[in-house]
Amino acid sequence: MIERCDPIIAEWVDREVGEHARRHGWTHKAMAETRSGIRIVIGLQDDPGAPIKATDVTLLGGIDLPVRRILDVLAEMRLLDDDRTPAVKTWFAQRAAELPAPMRDELGI
């Protein structure tokens, strides 16, 4: 999967991850895993250069890649589409589910 990442984009990713890692004192392993994760998601894109959905990045946790770090770097690179539902919205929906619709709608505002 990593090989599918365009070499020019891969070079940019390597540079950006390296700079971010140095600023934040990451280990070599953390930097390498973050680079690999970003290359994977970029390599899987149908439209290279388009923003990457955060929900797609979270799947990388299944192969033990550092999701939070990948999300942080993608956001810094302006390549992140954070399509996750904020926790407060999920919490509210659960708590308000049994309220009458007009009350739930009013509280939702």
Short mmCIF file of N, CA and C in Angstrom, two decimals:
data_model
loop_
_atom_site.label_atom_id
_atom_site.label_comp_id
_atom_site.label_asym_id
_atom_site.label_seq_id
_atom_site.Cartn_x
_atom_site.Cartn_y
_atom_site.Cartn_z
N MET A 1 0.82 -1.19 0.00
CA MET A 1 0.00 0.00 0.00
C MET A 1 0.86 1.25 0.00
N ILE A 2 1.92 1.24 0.75
CA ILE A 2 2.74 2.43 0.88
C ILE A 2 3.35 2.81 -0.47
N GLU A 3 3.65 1.83 -1.31
CA GLU A 3 4.27 2.10 -2.60
C GLU A 3 3.37 2.90 -3.53
N ARG A 4 2.04 2.90 -3.30
CA ARG A 4 1.13 3.61 -4.18
C ARG A 4 1.22 5.12 -4.01
N CYS A 5 1.78 5.59 -2.91
CA CYS A 5 1.87 7.02 -2.67
C CYS A 5 2.82 7.64 -3.69
N ASP A 6 2.36 8.66 -4.38
CA ASP A 6 3.17 9.38 -5.36
C ASP A 6 4.50 9.81 -4.74
N PRO A 7 5.61 9.60 -5.43
CA PRO A 7 6.93 9.93 -4.86
C PRO A 7 7.08 11.40 -4.46
N ILE A 8 6.50 12.29 -5.20
CA ILE A 8 6.59 13.72 -4.87
C ILE A 8 5.79 14.00 -3.59
N ILE A 9 4.60 13.42 -3.50
CA ILE A 9 3.78 13.58 -2.29
C ILE A 9 4.47 12.90 -1.11
N ALA A 10 5.06 11.73 -1.35
CA ALA A 10 5.76 11.01 -0.28
C ALA A 10 6.91 11.85 0.28
N GLU A 11 7.62 12.53 -0.58
CA GLU A 11 8.72 13.40 -0.14
C GLU A 11 8.19 14.55 0.72
N TRP A 12 7.08 15.13 0.30
CA TRP A 12 6.44 16.20 1.06
C TRP A 12 5.99 15.68 2.43
N VAL A 13 5.36 14.50 2.44
CA VAL A 13 4.91 13.88 3.69
C VAL A 13 6.11 13.65 4.61
N ASP A 14 7.18 13.08 4.08
CA ASP A 14 8.36 12.81 4.89
C ASP A 14 8.91 14.09 5.52
N ARG A 15 8.96 15.14 4.74
CA ARG A 15 9.48 16.42 5.23
C ARG A 15 8.58 16.99 6.33
N GLU A 16 7.27 16.99 6.08
CA GLU A 16 6.32 17.55 7.05
C GLU A 16 6.29 16.74 8.35
N VAL A 17 6.28 15.41 8.22
CA VAL A 17 6.28 14.57 9.42
C VAL A 17 7.58 14.77 10.19
N GLY A 18 8.69 14.84 9.48
CA GLY A 18 9.99 15.04 10.14
C GLY A 18 10.04 16.34 10.92
N GLU A 19 9.53 17.42 10.32
CA GLU A 19 9.52 18.72 11.01
C GLU A 19 8.60 18.67 12.23
N HIS A 20 7.43 18.09 12.06
CA HIS A 20 6.47 17.97 13.17
C HIS A 20 7.08 17.13 14.29
N ALA A 21 7.71 16.03 13.94
CA ALA A 21 8.31 15.13 14.92
C ALA A 21 9.41 15.83 15.71
N ARG A 22 10.24 16.61 15.04
CA ARG A 22 11.31 17.33 15.74
C ARG A 22 10.74 18.35 16.71
N ARG A 23 9.70 19.07 16.29
CA ARG A 23 9.09 20.08 17.17
C ARG A 23 8.47 19.46 18.41
N HIS A 24 7.99 18.23 18.28
CA HIS A 24 7.28 17.58 19.38
C HIS A 24 8.09 16.50 20.09
N GLY A 25 9.34 16.33 19.70
CA GLY A 25 10.22 15.38 20.38
C GLY A 25 9.85 13.92 20.23
N TRP A 26 9.32 13.55 19.06
CA TRP A 26 8.92 12.18 18.82
C TRP A 26 10.15 11.29 18.68
N THR A 27 9.95 10.01 18.97
CA THR A 27 11.00 9.02 18.73
C THR A 27 11.05 8.72 17.22
N HIS A 28 12.14 8.06 16.84
CA HIS A 28 12.27 7.66 15.43
C HIS A 28 11.13 6.72 15.04
N LYS A 29 10.76 5.82 15.96
CA LYS A 29 9.68 4.87 15.68
C LYS A 29 8.36 5.60 15.46
N ALA A 30 8.04 6.56 16.32
CA ALA A 30 6.79 7.32 16.17
C ALA A 30 6.76 8.06 14.83
N MET A 31 7.89 8.63 14.46
CA MET A 31 7.98 9.35 13.20
C MET A 31 7.79 8.38 12.02
N ALA A 32 8.43 7.23 12.06
CA ALA A 32 8.33 6.26 10.97
C ALA A 32 6.91 5.71 10.84
N GLU A 33 6.27 5.42 11.97
CA GLU A 33 4.90 4.90 11.92
C GLU A 33 3.92 5.95 11.39
N THR A 34 4.14 7.20 11.77
CA THR A 34 3.28 8.28 11.29
C THR A 34 3.45 8.46 9.79
N ARG A 35 4.67 8.46 9.33
CA ARG A 35 4.94 8.56 7.88
C ARG A 35 4.24 7.42 7.13
N SER A 36 4.39 6.21 7.63
CA SER A 36 3.77 5.05 6.97
C SER A 36 2.27 5.20 6.91
N GLY A 37 1.66 5.61 8.02
CA GLY A 37 0.21 5.76 8.06
C GLY A 37 -0.29 6.79 7.07
N ILE A 38 0.40 7.92 7.00
CA ILE A 38 -0.02 8.96 6.06
C ILE A 38 0.17 8.50 4.62
N ARG A 39 1.26 7.82 4.36
CA ARG A 39 1.47 7.30 3.01
C ARG A 39 0.39 6.28 2.63
N ILE A 40 -0.03 5.47 3.58
CA ILE A 40 -1.08 4.50 3.30
C ILE A 40 -2.37 5.20 2.89
N VAL A 41 -2.82 6.16 3.70
CA VAL A 41 -4.09 6.82 3.38
C VAL A 41 -4.01 7.64 2.11
N ILE A 42 -2.86 8.25 1.87
CA ILE A 42 -2.70 9.01 0.62
C ILE A 42 -2.66 8.05 -0.57
N GLY A 43 -1.99 6.91 -0.40
CA GLY A 43 -1.89 5.92 -1.47
C GLY A 43 -3.23 5.30 -1.84
N LEU A 44 -4.16 5.31 -0.90
CA LEU A 44 -5.48 4.73 -1.16
C LEU A 44 -6.48 5.72 -1.75
N GLN A 45 -6.09 6.97 -1.84
CA GLN A 45 -7.01 7.99 -2.35
C GLN A 45 -7.30 7.80 -3.83
N ASP A 46 -8.56 8.03 -4.19
CA ASP A 46 -8.93 8.05 -5.61
C ASP A 46 -8.53 9.39 -6.23
N ASP A 47 -8.52 10.44 -5.40
CA ASP A 47 -8.21 11.79 -5.87
C ASP A 47 -7.04 12.33 -5.05
N PRO A 48 -5.80 12.05 -5.49
CA PRO A 48 -4.63 12.50 -4.73
C PRO A 48 -4.67 14.01 -4.49
N GLY A 49 -4.38 14.39 -3.27
CA GLY A 49 -4.39 15.80 -2.90
C GLY A 49 -5.68 16.23 -2.25
N ALA A 50 -6.73 15.41 -2.36
CA ALA A 50 -8.01 15.73 -1.71
C ALA A 50 -7.86 15.51 -0.20
N PRO A 51 -8.66 16.21 0.59
CA PRO A 51 -8.61 15.99 2.04
C PRO A 51 -8.92 14.53 2.39
N ILE A 52 -8.31 14.07 3.45
CA ILE A 52 -8.47 12.69 3.91
C ILE A 52 -9.44 12.69 5.09
N LYS A 53 -10.43 11.83 5.04
CA LYS A 53 -11.43 11.75 6.10
C LYS A 53 -10.83 11.17 7.38
N ALA A 54 -11.11 11.83 8.48
CA ALA A 54 -10.61 11.36 9.78
C ALA A 54 -11.12 9.96 10.09
N THR A 55 -12.34 9.67 9.68
CA THR A 55 -12.87 8.33 9.94
C THR A 55 -12.09 7.25 9.20
N ASP A 56 -11.52 7.60 8.05
CA ASP A 56 -10.67 6.64 7.34
C ASP A 56 -9.36 6.43 8.10
N VAL A 57 -8.81 7.52 8.63
CA VAL A 57 -7.56 7.43 9.38
C VAL A 57 -7.73 6.58 10.63
N THR A 58 -8.89 6.67 11.28
CA THR A 58 -9.09 5.90 12.52
C THR A 58 -8.97 4.39 12.29
N LEU A 59 -9.21 3.96 11.06
CA LEU A 59 -9.08 2.53 10.74
C LEU A 59 -7.64 2.04 10.88
N LEU A 60 -6.69 2.95 10.78
CA LEU A 60 -5.28 2.57 10.90
C LEU A 60 -4.93 2.08 12.31
N GLY A 61 -5.76 2.41 13.27
CA GLY A 61 -5.56 1.89 14.62
C GLY A 61 -5.63 0.38 14.65
N GLY A 62 -6.36 -0.19 13.71
CA GLY A 62 -6.48 -1.65 13.62
C GLY A 62 -5.18 -2.34 13.25
N ILE A 63 -4.24 -1.58 12.70
CA ILE A 63 -2.91 -2.15 12.40
C ILE A 63 -1.84 -1.45 13.25
N ASP A 64 -2.29 -0.95 14.40
CA ASP A 64 -1.41 -0.37 15.43
C ASP A 64 -0.58 0.82 14.95
N LEU A 65 -1.18 1.66 14.11
CA LEU A 65 -0.50 2.90 13.73
C LEU A 65 -1.05 4.03 14.60
N PRO A 66 -0.24 5.08 14.83
CA PRO A 66 -0.61 6.15 15.76
C PRO A 66 -1.64 7.13 15.17
N VAL A 67 -2.89 6.80 15.32
CA VAL A 67 -3.97 7.57 14.71
C VAL A 67 -3.92 9.04 15.11
N ARG A 68 -3.78 9.32 16.40
CA ARG A 68 -3.78 10.72 16.88
C ARG A 68 -2.67 11.52 16.21
N ARG A 69 -1.47 10.94 16.12
CA ARG A 69 -0.35 11.64 15.49
C ARG A 69 -0.61 11.86 14.00
N ILE A 70 -1.15 10.86 13.35
CA ILE A 70 -1.45 10.98 11.92
C ILE A 70 -2.47 12.09 11.70
N LEU A 71 -3.52 12.11 12.52
CA LEU A 71 -4.53 13.16 12.41
C LEU A 71 -3.93 14.54 12.63
N ASP A 72 -3.05 14.66 13.62
CA ASP A 72 -2.42 15.96 13.92
C ASP A 72 -1.60 16.46 12.74
N VAL A 73 -0.80 15.57 12.15
CA VAL A 73 0.05 15.98 11.03
C VAL A 73 -0.81 16.32 9.81
N LEU A 74 -1.82 15.49 9.52
CA LEU A 74 -2.69 15.79 8.38
C LEU A 74 -3.40 17.14 8.56
N ALA A 75 -3.82 17.43 9.77
CA ALA A 75 -4.46 18.72 10.04
C ALA A 75 -3.48 19.86 9.80
N GLU A 76 -2.26 19.68 10.27
CA GLU A 76 -1.24 20.70 10.07
C GLU A 76 -0.93 20.90 8.58
N MET A 77 -1.00 19.82 7.82
CA MET A 77 -0.74 19.89 6.38
C MET A 77 -1.97 20.37 5.60
N ARG A 78 -3.06 20.60 6.31
CA ARG A 78 -4.34 21.02 5.72
C ARG A 78 -4.88 19.95 4.76
N LEU A 79 -4.69 18.69 5.15
CA LEU A 79 -5.18 17.57 4.36
C LEU A 79 -6.24 16.76 5.10
N LEU A 80 -6.74 17.29 6.21
CA LEU A 80 -7.68 16.53 7.03
C LEU A 80 -9.11 17.05 6.87
N ASP A 81 -10.02 16.12 6.59
CA ASP A 81 -11.45 16.39 6.61
C ASP A 81 -11.97 15.70 7.86
N ASP A 82 -12.14 16.47 8.94
CA ASP A 82 -12.55 15.86 10.20
C ASP A 82 -14.05 15.61 10.19
N ASP A 83 -14.41 14.43 9.72
CA ASP A 83 -15.82 14.06 9.56
C ASP A 83 -16.34 13.27 10.76
N ARG A 84 -15.59 13.24 11.85
CA ARG A 84 -16.04 12.52 13.04
C ARG A 84 -17.15 13.30 13.75
N THR A 85 -18.04 12.58 14.40
CA THR A 85 -19.09 13.20 15.19
C THR A 85 -18.51 13.59 16.54
N PRO A 86 -18.62 14.86 16.92
CA PRO A 86 -18.09 15.27 18.22
C PRO A 86 -18.74 14.46 19.35
N ALA A 87 -17.96 14.11 20.34
CA ALA A 87 -18.44 13.29 21.46
C ALA A 87 -19.63 13.93 22.16
N VAL A 88 -19.65 15.25 22.24
CA VAL A 88 -20.76 15.92 22.93
C VAL A 88 -22.09 15.70 22.18
N LYS A 89 -22.03 15.62 20.86
CA LYS A 89 -23.26 15.37 20.10
C LYS A 89 -23.78 13.96 20.35
N THR A 90 -22.89 13.00 20.40
CA THR A 90 -23.29 11.63 20.69
C THR A 90 -23.86 11.53 22.09
N TRP A 91 -23.19 12.16 23.04
CA TRP A 91 -23.65 12.15 24.43
C TRP A 91 -25.05 12.77 24.52
N PHE A 92 -25.23 13.93 23.87
CA PHE A 92 -26.53 14.61 23.92
C PHE A 92 -27.62 13.73 23.31
N ALA A 93 -27.34 13.13 22.17
CA ALA A 93 -28.34 12.29 21.50
C ALA A 93 -28.78 11.14 22.40
N GLN A 94 -27.83 10.55 23.11
CA GLN A 94 -28.17 9.45 24.02
C GLN A 94 -29.02 9.94 25.18
N ARG A 95 -28.65 11.08 25.75
CA ARG A 95 -29.36 11.61 26.92
C ARG A 95 -30.75 12.13 26.56
N ALA A 96 -30.89 12.70 25.38
CA ALA A 96 -32.16 13.35 25.01
C ALA A 96 -33.08 12.44 24.21
N ALA A 97 -32.66 11.23 23.93
CA ALA A 97 -33.41 10.33 23.05
C ALA A 97 -34.86 10.11 23.49
N GLU A 98 -35.11 10.09 24.77
CA GLU A 98 -36.46 9.78 25.25
C GLU A 98 -37.31 11.02 25.53
N LEU A 99 -36.75 12.17 25.29
CA LEU A 99 -37.53 13.41 25.48
C LEU A 99 -38.50 13.58 24.31
N PRO A 100 -39.58 14.32 24.52
CA PRO A 100 -40.48 14.62 23.40
C PRO A 100 -39.72 15.40 22.32
N ALA A 101 -40.05 15.14 21.07
CA ALA A 101 -39.33 15.75 19.93
C ALA A 101 -39.21 17.26 20.04
N PRO A 102 -40.28 18.02 20.37
CA PRO A 102 -40.12 19.48 20.44
C PRO A 102 -39.09 19.90 21.50
N MET A 103 -39.09 19.22 22.63
CA MET A 103 -38.13 19.55 23.68
C MET A 103 -36.72 19.18 23.24
N ARG A 104 -36.56 18.02 22.64
CA ARG A 104 -35.25 17.56 22.16
C ARG A 104 -34.70 18.52 21.11
N ASP A 105 -35.57 18.95 20.20
CA ASP A 105 -35.15 19.88 19.15
C ASP A 105 -34.71 21.22 19.74
N GLU A 106 -35.48 21.72 20.71
CA GLU A 106 -35.17 23.00 21.34
C GLU A 106 -33.84 22.91 22.10
N LEU A 107 -33.64 21.83 22.83
CA LEU A 107 -32.39 21.65 23.56
C LEU A 107 -31.20 21.47 22.60
N GLY A 108 -31.46 20.88 21.46
CA GLY A 108 -30.40 20.67 20.47
C GLY A 108 -29.83 21.95 19.90
N ILE A 109 -30.61 23.01 19.98
CA ILE A 109 -30.14 24.30 19.47
C ILE A 109 -29.08 24.82 20.39
#
